[in-house]
Structures are given as C-alpha cells and as structure tokens.
Coordinates of C-alpha atoms in Angstrom, one line a residue:
M1 CA -9.1 -36.1 25.4
S2 CA -6.0 -38.3 26.9
D3 CA -3.9 -36.9 28.9
Q4 CA -0.7 -36.7 26.2
E5 CA -3.3 -34.6 23.8
I6 CA -3.5 -32.2 26.6
I7 CA -1.3 -28.8 26.0
V8 CA -2.4 -25.7 28.1
V9 CA -1.9 -22.6 26.7
T10 CA -3.0 -19.1 28.6
G11 CA -1.3 -16.0 28.9
D12 CA -1.9 -12.2 29.6
R13 CA -1.9 -9.0 28.0
T14 CA 1.6 -6.7 28.5
T15 CA -0.9 -3.8 29.7
G16 CA 0.5 -3.8 33.6
P17 CA 1.5 -5.4 36.8
L18 CA -1.0 -8.2 37.5
H19 CA -4.7 -8.5 39.9
L20 CA -6.9 -10.0 41.7
G21 CA -8.5 -10.9 39.7
H22 CA -5.8 -12.2 37.4
L23 CA -4.9 -14.7 40.8
A24 CA -8.8 -15.9 40.9
G25 CA -9.6 -16.1 37.2
S26 CA -6.8 -17.8 35.8
L27 CA -4.1 -18.2 37.8
Q28 CA -4.8 -20.4 40.5
N29 CA -6.3 -22.8 37.9
R30 CA -2.2 -22.6 35.5
L31 CA -1.2 -23.2 39.4
R32 CA -3.4 -26.2 40.3
L33 CA -2.5 -28.0 36.3
Q34 CA 1.3 -26.8 36.3
G35 CA 3.0 -30.0 36.7
Q36 CA -0.5 -32.5 35.3
Y37 CA 0.9 -30.5 31.6
R38 CA 2.7 -29.1 29.0
Q39 CA 1.8 -25.6 29.6
F40 CA 2.9 -22.5 27.7
L41 CA 2.3 -18.7 29.4
L42 CA 2.4 -17.0 26.7
L43 CA 3.2 -12.2 27.9
A44 CA 1.5 -11.5 24.8
D45 CA 3.3 -7.4 24.8
T46 CA 2.1 -7.4 21.0
Q47 CA -2.2 -7.0 21.5
A48 CA -0.9 -4.6 24.7
L49 CA -0.1 -1.9 21.9
A50 CA -4.2 -2.9 20.6
D51 CA -4.7 -0.5 22.8
H52 CA -1.3 1.4 24.1
Q53 CA -0.6 3.4 20.5
G54 CA 3.1 4.2 21.0
D55 CA 3.6 3.8 24.9
Y56 CA 6.0 1.9 24.0
S57 CA 8.4 1.6 27.6
R58 CA 5.3 1.0 29.6
V59 CA 4.8 -2.4 27.5
R60 CA 8.0 -3.2 27.9
Q61 CA 8.1 -2.6 31.2
S62 CA 5.3 -4.6 31.8
V63 CA 6.9 -7.7 30.6
V64 CA 8.7 -8.3 33.2
D65 CA 6.0 -7.2 35.4
V66 CA 4.1 -9.5 34.3
A67 CA 6.6 -12.4 34.7
L68 CA 8.2 -11.2 38.1
D69 CA 4.2 -12.4 39.1
Y70 CA 3.5 -15.3 37.5
L71 CA 7.1 -16.5 39.6
A72 CA 5.3 -14.4 42.9
V73 CA 2.3 -17.0 42.7
G74 CA 4.2 -19.7 42.5
L75 CA 4.6 -20.6 38.4
D76 CA 7.9 -22.5 37.7
P77 CA 9.3 -21.6 34.9
K78 CA 10.7 -25.5 34.8
Q79 CA 7.9 -26.3 34.7
S80 CA 6.5 -24.0 32.1
T81 CA 7.3 -22.1 29.3
F82 CA 7.7 -18.5 30.1
L83 CA 7.7 -16.8 25.9
I84 CA 7.2 -13.8 24.4
Q85 CA 4.5 -13.1 22.4
S86 CA 6.9 -10.8 19.7
M87 CA 9.9 -13.4 20.2
V88 CA 7.5 -16.0 18.5
P89 CA 7.1 -14.4 14.8
E90 CA 5.0 -17.4 13.1
L91 CA 2.1 -16.3 15.6
A92 CA 1.9 -12.7 13.8
E93 CA 1.7 -14.6 10.2
L94 CA -0.9 -17.6 11.4
S95 CA -2.5 -14.5 12.3
F96 CA -2.5 -12.9 9.1
Y97 CA -3.2 -16.1 7.5
F98 CA -6.5 -16.8 9.8
M99 CA -8.0 -13.1 9.0
N100 CA -8.9 -14.2 6.0
L101 CA -11.5 -16.8 8.1
V102 CA -13.5 -14.1 9.9
S103 CA -15.4 -10.8 8.9
V104 CA -14.9 -7.9 10.7
A105 CA -19.1 -8.6 11.0
R106 CA -18.2 -11.5 13.1
L107 CA -15.1 -9.6 15.0
E108 CA -17.3 -7.3 16.5
R109 CA -20.2 -9.3 17.8
N110 CA -17.7 -10.7 19.8
P111 CA -19.2 -10.0 23.5
T112 CA -15.7 -9.4 24.8
V113 CA -14.9 -7.0 21.7
K114 CA -18.0 -4.7 22.3
N115 CA -17.1 -4.6 25.3
E116 CA -13.6 -4.4 25.7
I117 CA -14.5 -1.1 24.3
R118 CA -17.3 0.4 25.5
Q119 CA -15.2 0.3 28.3
K120 CA -12.6 2.6 26.9
G121 CA -14.9 4.6 24.6
M122 CA -13.6 3.9 22.0
E123 CA -16.8 3.6 19.9
R124 CA -15.7 3.9 15.6
D125 CA -12.1 5.0 16.5
I126 CA -10.6 1.4 17.3
A127 CA -7.4 -0.2 15.6
A128 CA -7.3 -2.9 13.3
G129 CA -5.1 -4.3 15.7
F130 CA -7.6 -4.0 18.3
L131 CA -10.4 -5.6 16.5
S132 CA -8.7 -8.5 15.6
Y133 CA -7.8 -9.5 18.6
P134 CA -9.7 -12.6 18.9
V135 CA -7.6 -13.6 16.3
S136 CA -4.3 -12.7 17.6
Q137 CA -5.7 -14.5 20.3
A138 CA -6.4 -18.0 18.0
A139 CA -3.2 -17.8 16.7
D140 CA -1.4 -17.9 19.6
I141 CA -3.3 -20.4 20.9
T142 CA -3.5 -22.6 17.6
A143 CA 0.3 -21.9 16.9
L144 CA 0.7 -23.6 20.7
K145 CA -1.5 -26.5 19.6
G146 CA -3.9 -25.5 22.6
T147 CA -6.6 -28.3 23.8
L148 CA -6.8 -26.4 27.8
V149 CA -7.0 -23.1 27.6
P150 CA -6.9 -21.7 31.7
V151 CA -9.5 -17.8 31.2
G152 CA -11.7 -16.0 33.0
E153 CA -15.2 -16.2 32.1
D154 CA -14.9 -12.6 30.6
Q155 CA -12.3 -14.7 27.8
L156 CA -14.9 -17.6 26.8
P157 CA -15.9 -15.6 23.4
M158 CA -12.7 -16.1 21.8
I159 CA -12.6 -19.7 23.0
E160 CA -15.3 -20.4 21.0
Q161 CA -14.3 -18.2 18.6
T162 CA -11.3 -19.3 18.2
N163 CA -12.6 -22.5 17.3
E164 CA -14.9 -21.4 14.7
I165 CA -11.4 -20.6 13.4
V166 CA -10.5 -23.6 13.9
R167 CA -13.1 -25.5 12.4
R168 CA -13.4 -23.2 9.0
F169 CA -9.7 -23.5 8.8
N170 CA -9.7 -28.3 8.7
R171 CA -12.5 -27.7 6.2
M172 CA -11.3 -25.5 4.0
V173 CA -8.6 -27.8 3.5
G174 CA -9.5 -30.8 4.3
S175 CA -8.0 -32.1 6.7
D176 CA -7.2 -31.2 10.8
I177 CA -4.5 -29.7 10.7
L178 CA -5.1 -27.3 14.2
R179 CA -7.0 -29.1 17.4
E180 CA -9.5 -27.5 18.9
C181 CA -9.5 -26.0 22.1
K182 CA -11.9 -26.5 25.6
A183 CA -11.8 -23.5 28.6
E184 CA -11.0 -24.6 32.3
V185 CA -12.5 -21.3 34.0
G186 CA -11.6 -20.5 37.4
K187 CA -13.2 -21.2 40.3
V188 CA -15.3 -17.9 40.6
A189 CA -15.7 -17.3 36.9
R190 CA -15.4 -13.3 37.4
L191 CA -14.1 -11.0 40.4
P192 CA -15.7 -8.3 40.4
G193 CA -13.9 -4.6 41.0
I194 CA -14.0 -4.0 44.8
D195 CA -16.8 -0.8 43.9
G196 CA -18.6 -3.3 42.4
S197 CA -18.9 -3.5 39.3
S198 CA -18.9 -6.2 37.1
K199 CA -14.9 -7.1 36.4
M200 CA -11.6 -6.1 37.9
S201 CA -9.6 -3.3 36.1
R202 CA -6.9 -1.8 35.8
A203 CA -8.5 0.6 33.1
L204 CA -11.4 0.8 35.5
G205 CA -9.3 1.3 38.7
N206 CA -10.7 -1.0 40.6
H207 CA -7.9 -3.7 40.7
L208 CA -5.7 -4.7 43.1
S209 CA -2.7 -5.6 43.1
L210 CA -0.8 -8.6 43.3
S211 CA 1.9 -7.0 44.7
A212 CA -0.5 -4.3 46.9
S213 CA 1.1 -3.3 50.0
P214 CA -1.0 -3.6 53.2
D215 CA -1.4 -0.2 53.7
E216 CA -3.1 -0.7 50.2
I217 CA -5.4 -3.4 50.6
R218 CA -6.8 -2.5 53.8
L219 CA -7.6 1.1 51.5
A220 CA -9.5 -1.6 49.5
V221 CA -10.9 -3.8 52.2
R222 CA -12.6 -0.8 53.7
K223 CA -13.7 0.8 49.8
M224 CA -15.4 -2.3 49.0
F225 CA -19.3 -2.6 48.6
T226 CA -20.6 -4.2 50.5
D227 CA -24.9 -4.7 50.7
P228 CA -26.3 -1.0 50.3
Q229 CA -29.8 -1.8 52.6
H230 CA -27.6 -3.1 55.4
L231 CA -27.7 -0.1 57.7
R232 CA -27.5 -0.7 60.7
A233 CA -25.2 -4.3 62.4
E234 CA -28.9 -6.5 63.3
D235 CA -30.3 -5.9 60.1
P236 CA -30.1 -9.0 58.2
G237 CA -28.0 -8.8 55.3
N238 CA -27.3 -9.7 50.9
I239 CA -24.3 -11.5 50.6
E240 CA -25.9 -11.5 46.5
G241 CA -23.9 -8.7 44.6
N242 CA -21.7 -8.0 48.1
V243 CA -17.9 -7.7 47.4
V244 CA -16.4 -8.5 50.2
F245 CA -18.3 -12.0 50.4
T246 CA -17.4 -12.6 46.8
F247 CA -14.0 -12.1 47.9
L248 CA -14.2 -14.2 50.8
D249 CA -15.5 -17.6 48.0
A250 CA -12.7 -17.1 45.7
F251 CA -9.8 -17.2 49.0
A252 CA -10.4 -17.3 52.2
T253 CA -9.0 -20.9 53.6
D254 CA -11.3 -21.7 56.1
Q255 CA -14.5 -22.0 54.3
Q256 CA -16.6 -23.6 57.4
Q257 CA -15.9 -19.6 59.3
V258 CA -17.4 -18.2 55.9
A259 CA -21.1 -20.2 55.7
E260 CA -20.9 -19.3 59.1
F261 CA -20.9 -15.7 58.4
K262 CA -23.3 -15.7 55.4
E263 CA -26.0 -17.8 57.8
H264 CA -25.4 -14.9 60.3
Y265 CA -24.9 -12.2 58.5
Q266 CA -28.8 -13.1 56.3
R267 CA -29.9 -13.6 59.7
G268 CA -29.2 -10.1 61.3
G269 CA -26.6 -9.3 64.3
L270 CA -23.3 -8.9 61.9
A271 CA -21.4 -5.7 61.2
D272 CA -19.7 -5.6 58.1
A273 CA -17.0 -3.7 59.4
V274 CA -16.4 -7.7 61.0
V275 CA -16.4 -9.3 57.7
K276 CA -13.9 -6.5 56.0
A277 CA -11.6 -7.4 59.4
Y278 CA -11.9 -10.7 58.6
L279 CA -11.4 -10.1 54.6
E280 CA -8.6 -7.9 55.5
N281 CA -6.9 -10.7 57.5
V282 CA -7.2 -12.9 54.4
L283 CA -6.3 -10.8 51.9
L284 CA -3.6 -9.8 54.0
E285 CA -2.0 -13.6 54.4
L286 CA -3.0 -14.6 50.6
L287 CA -0.4 -11.2 49.4
E288 CA 2.0 -11.1 51.7
P289 CA 4.5 -13.8 50.4
I290 CA 3.7 -13.0 47.0
R291 CA 5.0 -9.0 47.5
T292 CA 7.4 -10.1 49.5
R293 CA 8.8 -13.1 46.9
R294 CA 8.5 -10.6 44.1
N295 CA 10.8 -8.2 45.3
E296 CA 13.3 -10.5 45.6
L297 CA 13.3 -11.8 41.7
A298 CA 12.7 -7.7 41.4
R299 CA 16.6 -7.9 42.4
D300 CA 17.7 -9.6 39.1
P301 CA 15.7 -8.3 35.8
D302 CA 18.1 -9.7 33.7
Q303 CA 17.7 -12.7 35.3
I304 CA 14.2 -12.8 34.5
L305 CA 14.9 -11.4 30.4
S306 CA 16.8 -14.6 30.5
L307 CA 14.2 -17.3 31.2
L308 CA 12.2 -15.0 29.6
M309 CA 14.3 -15.5 25.6
A310 CA 15.4 -19.0 26.2
G311 CA 10.7 -19.8 26.8
S312 CA 10.1 -18.2 23.6
S313 CA 13.5 -20.3 22.4
R314 CA 11.4 -23.4 23.3
A315 CA 8.1 -22.1 21.9
R316 CA 9.1 -20.7 19.1
E317 CA 10.1 -24.3 17.5
V318 CA 6.4 -25.7 18.1
A319 CA 5.0 -22.7 16.1
A320 CA 7.2 -23.2 13.2
L321 CA 6.1 -26.4 12.6
T322 CA 2.7 -25.2 13.1
L323 CA 3.5 -22.5 10.8
F324 CA 4.5 -25.5 8.7
Q325 CA 1.5 -28.2 8.3
V326 CA -1.2 -24.3 7.7
K327 CA 1.2 -23.3 4.8
K328 CA 1.3 -26.5 3.6
A329 CA -2.2 -28.1 4.2
M330 CA -2.9 -24.4 2.0
G331 CA -0.2 -25.1 -0.5
M332 CA 2.1 -22.9 -0.3
F333 CA 5.2 -24.1 -0.3
Y334 CA 6.7 -22.6 -3.6
F335 CA 10.7 -24.3 -4.3

C-alpha cells in the first residue's frame, strides 16, 4: 500500500466526553498519523442512539464534547476532517445495503458486540441498530475510502467484519469497488479501568476523563488497583495486571524511571504509595494542558459547530462518490 492510497478513518460514539482509554487506544495514533495521510474523524451520533434511545440531548451535547476533546489533545481540523455521522446521510444508505450481506448469527458472534451486550445487561432485549453496529461501522470506513483505522484492541473484530463485508460485496459485483482496511492499535492495546477491569469504560464508571480536575486525578490514582499480595513495602510485588504500572507504560515520558520502578517493586522495598505518587504527577502534567485548552475552546461552541459543518460537507462529497460507485455496480440506476 503506497502513501498515496492510505486514508485514515476513525471516530467515536458520542455518548460523553472521552477518557484516558481513548487517548491510549486511538487518539495518540491519530495524532501521529495526522499530517502524514488524509484523515477523517467521525463523531458517531447515529450509532450512539442505538443504546441511548430517547436520550437525544445527551447525544447532541456529546457531539460538542467529543469535538472539544479532539481539539484539546491536538487534532487539527486543518489536517483532519471532523464530521458528524448523521450529517452524511450516504452512510446510512450504504449501511442498509450492507445489512443484506451479513446474517444475524454473524452479528451475534462478533466478540465486541457480545461483550457490550453482556456489560450493558441487554440479553435478548437488543435494539436492531445496536446489533448492526458493525455494519454501520463498515459503511463509515468504506464510504470514506478508509484503509487505515486507529482503534483500541477491543475494536479489532469490527475491522475483521468490515473486511468480510468488503470482500463479499466485491465478489458479488465482480469488481474491487470497495477497499479493505487495516487496524492500527495503540502502544497500549487496551487500557484497563482504574478498578483493574479489562477495559476502561464510562458505562462501568472506572474511567478518568481527559478533562479531569486535579482532585479527580488524585482520587482516581488512589483508588487504582495494584498487586493485592503486595501488603508491605518490603514484599516483592507483581507488575503484571498492576494498573498503576500499565498507566505508567502508557503515559510516562521517562520510561527509564519506570523500568527502575518495576525492578525495585519486583524485588521488594518499594511502596505502592510511592509509585502512585509518581503516576499522579505524570497524569497531572499530561492532562493539565488538555483541560486548559478544552476550557478555552468551550467558550465558543458556535465555532465548534461551524468546523463540524464544514468537515461534514467535505466528507459527504467523498461518501457520495462511493455510494454512486456502489449503486452503479449493483445496477441501481434506472433513469
């Protein structure tokens, strides 16, 4: 794949402000790729409604919140196209065509969907829109001609299913109309929750927002899961599954110091409080400029909506061309 062919497509469901899991999972990769390739950042408000039915005001506010977080971490609308999913109706039409290429059984087997259904306690009370979330995501990626998708590890099954849809469609029409994509996983594939859960999540209440205050950061670090067998400072400790060290791997700039902490902790003689104090300073330094920048930008919400409108318009031109190519390949032009 040459540089000219690489198009980055990524985004987030608009269900609330972003957290450190998003930063480690995909935002850092988006920042690295910005300027190298054409990049689309999608605010998935339509998908957000799949499990927030009727909570329209929250989804609407979250569009602005997520855009603020993008800007605050350094994503630049002059280098990356910000778009709102519902403002590009071609995505919905393409999703509908793709639904005929995927069975309900295949959607139910998707590990990401299965895990979210279990976390949310939906069992069989699942909205059709939520179950078809992988189809919608496939439409987003392919409509914008995405070939590289920065994601967290939990989203890898979505990329696999996108490529299944692409291959099936191309085979049915006898032409490579759609392009397969490749996932780009962050340095830390999956950031755990502060409680030691496998994933940081707003729904589980184990997250730390990018806009967290110093007091919220301190409280979160103090609550972080460490090694339950490390009862005294002089005891040897385990760094595997230790949330504090996972966070240091993800965000500390001085990895030599982290390596020294790990060696000291494992041989014994290093208290959890010392390591947590170091992490607290790392996170305070990391999030302070993000929080400050976000607060400044939040004073002018009209400017945020203006850049989203412009980006959605640019994205719609690309999606319209893809939809035209898809419908032409299917023979769906009659006049």
